[in-house]
Coordinates of C-alpha atoms and ligand atoms in Angstrom, one line a residue:
X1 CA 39.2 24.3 3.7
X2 CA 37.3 23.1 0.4
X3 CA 36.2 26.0 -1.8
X4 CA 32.8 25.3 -1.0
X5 CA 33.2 26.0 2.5
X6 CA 33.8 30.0 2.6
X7 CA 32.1 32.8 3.4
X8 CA 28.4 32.2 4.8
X9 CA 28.7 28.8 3.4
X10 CA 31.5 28.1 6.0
X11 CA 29.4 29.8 8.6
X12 CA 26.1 28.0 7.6
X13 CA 27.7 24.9 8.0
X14 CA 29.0 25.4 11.1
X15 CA 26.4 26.1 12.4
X16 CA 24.0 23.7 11.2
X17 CA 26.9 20.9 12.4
X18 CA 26.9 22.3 15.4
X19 CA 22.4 22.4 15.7
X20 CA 22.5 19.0 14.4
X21 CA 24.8 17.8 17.3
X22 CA 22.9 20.0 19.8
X23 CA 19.6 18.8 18.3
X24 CA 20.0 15.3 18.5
X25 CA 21.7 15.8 22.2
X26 CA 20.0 14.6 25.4
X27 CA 17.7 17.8 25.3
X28 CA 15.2 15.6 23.1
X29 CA 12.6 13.4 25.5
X30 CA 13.5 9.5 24.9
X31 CA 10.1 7.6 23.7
X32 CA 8.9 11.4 22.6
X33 CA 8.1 12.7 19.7
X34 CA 8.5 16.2 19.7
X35 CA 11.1 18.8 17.9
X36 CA 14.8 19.7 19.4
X37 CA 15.2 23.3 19.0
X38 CA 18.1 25.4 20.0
X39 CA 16.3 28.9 20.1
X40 CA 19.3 31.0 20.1
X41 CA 20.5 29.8 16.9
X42 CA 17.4 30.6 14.7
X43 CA 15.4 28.5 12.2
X44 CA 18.8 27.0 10.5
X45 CA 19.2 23.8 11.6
X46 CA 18.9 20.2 10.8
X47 CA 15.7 19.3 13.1
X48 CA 15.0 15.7 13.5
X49 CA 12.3 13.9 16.0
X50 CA 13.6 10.7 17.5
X51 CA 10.7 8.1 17.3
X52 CA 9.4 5.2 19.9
X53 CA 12.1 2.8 18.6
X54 CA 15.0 4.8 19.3
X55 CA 15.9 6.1 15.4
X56 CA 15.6 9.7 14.2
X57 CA 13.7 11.3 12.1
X58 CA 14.8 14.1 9.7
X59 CA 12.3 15.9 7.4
X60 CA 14.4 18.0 4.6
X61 CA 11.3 20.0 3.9
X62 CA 11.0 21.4 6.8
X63 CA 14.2 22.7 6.9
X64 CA 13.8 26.3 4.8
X65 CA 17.7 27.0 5.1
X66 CA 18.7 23.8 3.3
X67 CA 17.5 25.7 0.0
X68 CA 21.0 27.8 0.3
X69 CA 23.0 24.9 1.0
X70 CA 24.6 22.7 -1.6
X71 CA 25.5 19.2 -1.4
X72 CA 28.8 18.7 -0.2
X73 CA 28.4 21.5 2.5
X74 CA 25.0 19.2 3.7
X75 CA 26.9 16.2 3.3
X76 CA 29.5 17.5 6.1
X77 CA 26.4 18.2 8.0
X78 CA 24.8 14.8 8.2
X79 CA 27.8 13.3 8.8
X80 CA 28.7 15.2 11.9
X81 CA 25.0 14.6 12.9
X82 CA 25.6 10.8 11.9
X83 CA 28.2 10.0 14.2
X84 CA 26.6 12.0 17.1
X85 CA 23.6 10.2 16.8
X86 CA 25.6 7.3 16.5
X87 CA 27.5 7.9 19.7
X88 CA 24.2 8.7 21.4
X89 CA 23.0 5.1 20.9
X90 CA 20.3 6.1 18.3
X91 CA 19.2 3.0 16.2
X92 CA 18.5 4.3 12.8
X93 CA 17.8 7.6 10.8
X94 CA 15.2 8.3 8.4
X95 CA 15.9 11.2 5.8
X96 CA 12.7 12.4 4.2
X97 CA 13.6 14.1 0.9
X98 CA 11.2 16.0 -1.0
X99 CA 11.4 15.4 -4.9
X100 CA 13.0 19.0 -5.7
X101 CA 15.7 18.5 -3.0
X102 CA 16.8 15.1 -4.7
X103 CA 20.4 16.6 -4.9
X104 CA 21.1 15.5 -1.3
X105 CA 20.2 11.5 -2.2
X106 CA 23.7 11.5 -3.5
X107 CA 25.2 12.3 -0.5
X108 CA 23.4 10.8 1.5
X109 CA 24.2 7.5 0.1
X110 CA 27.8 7.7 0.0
X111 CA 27.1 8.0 3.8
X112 CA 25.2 4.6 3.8
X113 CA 22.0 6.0 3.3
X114 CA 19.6 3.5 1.5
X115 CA 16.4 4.2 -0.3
X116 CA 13.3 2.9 1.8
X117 CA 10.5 4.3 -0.2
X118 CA 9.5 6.5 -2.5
X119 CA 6.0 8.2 -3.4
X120 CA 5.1 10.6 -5.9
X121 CA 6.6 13.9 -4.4
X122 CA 9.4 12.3 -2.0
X123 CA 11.9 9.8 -1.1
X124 CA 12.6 8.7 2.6
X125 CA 16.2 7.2 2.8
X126 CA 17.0 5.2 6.0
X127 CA 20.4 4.4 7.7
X128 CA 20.8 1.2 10.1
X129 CA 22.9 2.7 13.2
X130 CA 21.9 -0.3 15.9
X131 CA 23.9 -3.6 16.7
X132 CA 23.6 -6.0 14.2
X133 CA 22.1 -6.4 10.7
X134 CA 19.0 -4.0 10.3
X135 CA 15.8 -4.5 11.9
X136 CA 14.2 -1.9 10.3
X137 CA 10.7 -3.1 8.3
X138 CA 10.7 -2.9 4.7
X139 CA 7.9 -1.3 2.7
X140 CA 5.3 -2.3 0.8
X141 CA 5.5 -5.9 0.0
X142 CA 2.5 -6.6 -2.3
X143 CA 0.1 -5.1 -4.7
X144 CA -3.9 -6.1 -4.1
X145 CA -5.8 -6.5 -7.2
X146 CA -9.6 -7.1 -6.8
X147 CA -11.9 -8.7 -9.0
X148 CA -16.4 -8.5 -8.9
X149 CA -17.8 -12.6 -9.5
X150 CA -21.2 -10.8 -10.5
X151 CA -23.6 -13.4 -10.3
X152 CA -27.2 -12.8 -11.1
X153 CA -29.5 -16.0 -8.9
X154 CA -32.4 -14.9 -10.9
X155 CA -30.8 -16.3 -14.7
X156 CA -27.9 -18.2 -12.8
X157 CA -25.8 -15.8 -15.1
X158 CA -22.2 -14.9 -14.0
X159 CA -20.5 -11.6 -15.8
X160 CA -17.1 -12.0 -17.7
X161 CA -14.8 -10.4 -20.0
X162 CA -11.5 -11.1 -21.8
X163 CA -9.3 -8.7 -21.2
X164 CA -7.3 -6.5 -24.0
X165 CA -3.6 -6.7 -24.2
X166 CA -3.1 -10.2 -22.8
X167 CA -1.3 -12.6 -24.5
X168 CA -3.9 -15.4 -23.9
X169 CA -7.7 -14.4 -24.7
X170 CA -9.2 -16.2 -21.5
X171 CA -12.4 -15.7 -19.3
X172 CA -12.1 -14.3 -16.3
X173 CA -13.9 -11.9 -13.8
X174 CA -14.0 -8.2 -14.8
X175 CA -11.2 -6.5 -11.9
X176 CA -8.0 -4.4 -11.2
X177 CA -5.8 -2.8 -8.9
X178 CA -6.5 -1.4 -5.6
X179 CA -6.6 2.3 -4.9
X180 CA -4.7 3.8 -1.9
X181 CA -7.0 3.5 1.2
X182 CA -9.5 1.9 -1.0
X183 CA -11.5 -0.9 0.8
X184 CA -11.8 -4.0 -0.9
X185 CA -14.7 -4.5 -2.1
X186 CA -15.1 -0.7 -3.2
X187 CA -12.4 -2.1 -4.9
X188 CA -14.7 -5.0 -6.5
X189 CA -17.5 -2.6 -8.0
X190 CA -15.6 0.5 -9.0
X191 CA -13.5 -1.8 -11.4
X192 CA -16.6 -4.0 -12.3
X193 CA -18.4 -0.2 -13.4
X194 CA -15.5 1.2 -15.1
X195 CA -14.9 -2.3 -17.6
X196 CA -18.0 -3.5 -18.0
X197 CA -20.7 -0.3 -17.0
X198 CA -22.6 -3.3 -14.5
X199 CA -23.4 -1.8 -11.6
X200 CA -23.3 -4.1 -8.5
X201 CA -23.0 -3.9 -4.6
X202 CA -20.5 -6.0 -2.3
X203 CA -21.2 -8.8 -0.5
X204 CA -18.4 -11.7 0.8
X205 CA -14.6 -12.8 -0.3
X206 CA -14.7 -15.7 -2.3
X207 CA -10.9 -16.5 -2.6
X208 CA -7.6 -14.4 -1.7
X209 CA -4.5 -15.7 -4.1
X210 CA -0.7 -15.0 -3.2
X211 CA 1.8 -14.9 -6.1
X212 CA 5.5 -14.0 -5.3
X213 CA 7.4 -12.4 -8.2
X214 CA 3.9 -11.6 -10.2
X215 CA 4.8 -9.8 -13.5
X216 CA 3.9 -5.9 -13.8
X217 CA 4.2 -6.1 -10.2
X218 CA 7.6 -4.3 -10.4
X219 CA 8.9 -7.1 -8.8
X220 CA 6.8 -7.3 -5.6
X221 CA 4.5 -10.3 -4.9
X222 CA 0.7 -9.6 -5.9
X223 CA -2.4 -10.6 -3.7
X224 CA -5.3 -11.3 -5.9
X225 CA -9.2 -11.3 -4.1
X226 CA -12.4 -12.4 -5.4
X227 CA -15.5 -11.1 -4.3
X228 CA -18.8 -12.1 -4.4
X229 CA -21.4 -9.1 -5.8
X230 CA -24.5 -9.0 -6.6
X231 CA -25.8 -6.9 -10.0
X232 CA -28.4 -4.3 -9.6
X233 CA -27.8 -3.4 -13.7
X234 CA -27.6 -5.5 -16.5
X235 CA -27.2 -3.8 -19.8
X236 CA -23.5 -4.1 -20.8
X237 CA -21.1 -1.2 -22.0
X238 CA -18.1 -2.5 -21.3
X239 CA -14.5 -0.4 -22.1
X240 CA -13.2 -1.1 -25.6
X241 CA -10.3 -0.2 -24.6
X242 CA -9.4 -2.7 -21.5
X243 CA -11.7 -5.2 -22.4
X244 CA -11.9 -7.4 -25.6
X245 CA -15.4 -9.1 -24.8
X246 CA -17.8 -9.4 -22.0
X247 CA -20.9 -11.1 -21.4
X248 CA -23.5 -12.8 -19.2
X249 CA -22.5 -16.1 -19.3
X250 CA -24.4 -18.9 -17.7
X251 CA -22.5 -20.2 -14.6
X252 CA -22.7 -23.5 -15.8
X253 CA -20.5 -23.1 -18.9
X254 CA -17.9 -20.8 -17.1
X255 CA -17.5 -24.2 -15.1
X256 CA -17.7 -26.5 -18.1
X257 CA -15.3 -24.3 -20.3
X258 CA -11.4 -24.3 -20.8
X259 CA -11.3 -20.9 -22.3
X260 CA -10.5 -19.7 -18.6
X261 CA -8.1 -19.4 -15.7
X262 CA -7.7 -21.7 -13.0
X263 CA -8.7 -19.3 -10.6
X264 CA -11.8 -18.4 -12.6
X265 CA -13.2 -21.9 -13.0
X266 CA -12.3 -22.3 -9.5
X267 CA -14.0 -19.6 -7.9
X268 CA -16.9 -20.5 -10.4
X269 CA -17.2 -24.1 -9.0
X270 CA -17.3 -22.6 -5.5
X271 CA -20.0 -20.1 -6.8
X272 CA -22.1 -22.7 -8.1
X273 CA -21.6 -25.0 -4.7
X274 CA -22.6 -21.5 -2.7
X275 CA -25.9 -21.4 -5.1
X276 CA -27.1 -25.0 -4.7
X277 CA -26.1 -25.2 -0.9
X278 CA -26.3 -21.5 0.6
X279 CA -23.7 -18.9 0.4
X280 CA -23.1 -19.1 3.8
X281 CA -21.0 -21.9 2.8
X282 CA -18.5 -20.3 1.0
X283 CA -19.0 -16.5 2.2
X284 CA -16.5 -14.7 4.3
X285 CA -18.6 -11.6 5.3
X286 CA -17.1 -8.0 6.4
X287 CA -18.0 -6.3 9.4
X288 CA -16.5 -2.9 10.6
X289 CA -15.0 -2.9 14.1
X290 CA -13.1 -0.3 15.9
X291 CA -9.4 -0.4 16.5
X292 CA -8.5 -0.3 20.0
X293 CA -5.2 1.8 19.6
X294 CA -5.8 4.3 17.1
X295 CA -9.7 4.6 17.5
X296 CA -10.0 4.2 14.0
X297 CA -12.2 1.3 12.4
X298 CA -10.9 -1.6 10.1
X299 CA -13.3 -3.9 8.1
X300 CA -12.7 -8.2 9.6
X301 CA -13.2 -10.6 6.7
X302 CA -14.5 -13.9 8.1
X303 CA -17.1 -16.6 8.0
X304 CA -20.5 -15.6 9.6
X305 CA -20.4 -16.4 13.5
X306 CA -23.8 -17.1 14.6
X307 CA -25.1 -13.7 17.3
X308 CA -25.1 -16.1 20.2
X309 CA -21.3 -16.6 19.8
X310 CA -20.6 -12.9 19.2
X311 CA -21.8 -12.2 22.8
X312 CA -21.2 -15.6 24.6
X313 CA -18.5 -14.9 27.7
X314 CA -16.9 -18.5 28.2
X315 CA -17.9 -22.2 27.4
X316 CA -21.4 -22.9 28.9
Ligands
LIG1 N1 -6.1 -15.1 -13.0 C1 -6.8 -14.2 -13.5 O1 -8.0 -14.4 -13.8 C2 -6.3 -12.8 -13.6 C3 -5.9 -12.1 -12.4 N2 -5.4 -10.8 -12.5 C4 -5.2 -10.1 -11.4 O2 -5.9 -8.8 -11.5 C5 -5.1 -7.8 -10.9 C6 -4.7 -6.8 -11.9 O3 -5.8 -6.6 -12.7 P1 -5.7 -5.8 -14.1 O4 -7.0 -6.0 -14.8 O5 -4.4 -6.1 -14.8 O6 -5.6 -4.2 -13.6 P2 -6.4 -3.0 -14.0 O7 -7.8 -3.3 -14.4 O8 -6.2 -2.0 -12.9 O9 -5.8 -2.5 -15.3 C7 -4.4 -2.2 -15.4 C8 -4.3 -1.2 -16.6 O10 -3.0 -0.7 -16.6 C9 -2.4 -0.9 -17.8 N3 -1.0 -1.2 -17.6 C10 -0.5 -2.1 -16.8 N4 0.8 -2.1 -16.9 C11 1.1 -1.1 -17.8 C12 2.4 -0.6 -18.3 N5 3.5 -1.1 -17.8 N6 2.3 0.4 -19.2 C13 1.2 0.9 -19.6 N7 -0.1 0.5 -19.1 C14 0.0 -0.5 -18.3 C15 -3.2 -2.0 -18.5 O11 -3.2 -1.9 -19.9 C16 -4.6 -1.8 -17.9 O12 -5.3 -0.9 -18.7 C17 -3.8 -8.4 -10.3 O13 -4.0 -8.7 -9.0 C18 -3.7 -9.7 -11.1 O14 -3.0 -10.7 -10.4 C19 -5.3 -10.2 -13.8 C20 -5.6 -11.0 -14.9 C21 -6.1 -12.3 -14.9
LIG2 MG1 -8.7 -5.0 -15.2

């Protein structure tokens, strides 16, 4: 018996081998979500929930008695809960590991464990048991940065700045990165405010851009959207230290100049084609509609569909 399996260490262990066995047993409701408890043994166990899919789920937070336990001894434990799951038919664990109890990553991975995610305060490792190669989704694939085409139809004046710490000095619409839970075009004027002190209010996508491998994406793709807002401030006071320069500039020259990006003078030709011929033309406008599983809402981006369509039942 390993040194590190004496005493109440041996006994702990035991028994948490033994709850995570029991716990993962037939006593927890296939499809269900809720906790397998074996009363008589007390709080000290390793507690998982078994999702919709099939997998397990194993919260290390929740667990108070792992505090007492050290990594080798909860290494034994996993895998004895490992290879009942496995023989159970389970199709995948998930091990969500608070930041302070990082000394079980190690042995989780010399298991098979993988990282999935992390956040701030946590780490969620995940372990393929199913036939085949995993099916399990990845995480987050993209960042979503959001820029604000301010355009003012009274001077036919568009706002732009050069950003600070770029290599190239170009023009371009004043923007950033997304929040989390941030909606887009919240997005649009919070970012517009903070770099150029413009305040505005939202009112269509112009463009989305996709771009695989983007750079300070930390390898992940980046989605960049353009939307259309409309100013209801004008004097500038723009942040020295993101921004370079910033101005009203009149949309005209923003199309004629080469001192931009392509996007930019792109989206600036379809703003001045939007002016001349209606926005409708190049507006995709959001409306908020409930979602039907979750009873949330969601915000649908699209081109405006007359009332008459909105309502109409078939093809008369
Ligand atoms: N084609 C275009 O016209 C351009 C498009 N974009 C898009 O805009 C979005 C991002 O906008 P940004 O203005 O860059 O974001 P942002 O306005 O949120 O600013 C990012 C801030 O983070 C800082 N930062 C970034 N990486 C850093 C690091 N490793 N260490 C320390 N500080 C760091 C920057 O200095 C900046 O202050 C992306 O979607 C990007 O694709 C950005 C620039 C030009
Ligand atoms: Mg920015």
């Amino acid at each position: 018996m390993p040194p590190l399996l004496r005493g109440s260490y041996r006994r702990f262990v035991l028994a948490l081998a033994h709850r995570v066995v029991l716990g993962a047993g037939p006593r927890w409701s296939a499809g269900g979500s809720s906790c397998a408890r074996d009363s008589p043994l007390g709080a000290e166990e390793l507690r998982g929930e078994l999702d919709r899919f099939g997998g397990v789920s194993v919260r290390l937070g929740r667990l108070d008695a792992l505090d007492r336990l050290d990594p080798v001894a909860f290494q034994r434990a996993l895998q004895a809960a490992v290879q009942k799951w496995r023989s159970e038919g389970r199709v995948a664990v998930w091990l969500h590991i608070p930041i302070l109890q990082s000394r079980f990553i190690a042995p989780a991975a010399s298991l098979g464990f993988c990282f999935h995610h992390a956040e701030s305060d946590s780490s969620m490792l995940s372990l393929w048991l199913g036939d085949g190669p995993s099916r399990l989704p990845g995480y987050a694939t993209h960042q979503v940065g959001v820029a604000g085409a301010v355009f003012d139809e009274n001077t036919r004046k568009i706002l732009v700045v050069q950003d600070r710490n770029k290599l190239k000095n170009m023009w371009k619409f004043p923007g950033g990165l997304s929040e989390p839970g941030e909606d887009i075009g919240d997005t649009a004027v919070r970012e517009v405010f903070e770099e150029t002190g413009i305040k505005s209010e939202f009112r269509s996508l112009l463009s989305i851009r996709q771009q695989h491998t983007h750079p300070g994406a930390f390898g992940k793709s980046d989605m960049y959207i353009i939307c259309r807002l409309k100013p209801y401030s004008f004097t500038i006071n723009f942040c020295q230290r993101e921004c370079l320069k910033c101005e009203w500039m009149n949309l005209s020259d923003l199309v004629k100049t080469k001192n931009t990006t392509p996007i930019t003078s792109r989206v600036a030709r379809l703003l001045l084609y939007g002016y001349k011929e209606g926005f409708d033309k190049i507006d995709l406008t959001m409306e908020e509609l409930p979602a039907v599983y979750t009873g949330l809402f969601y915000k649908l981006y699209h081109k405006k569909l007359p009332d008459n369509y909105k309502t109409m039942t078939g093809m008369d």
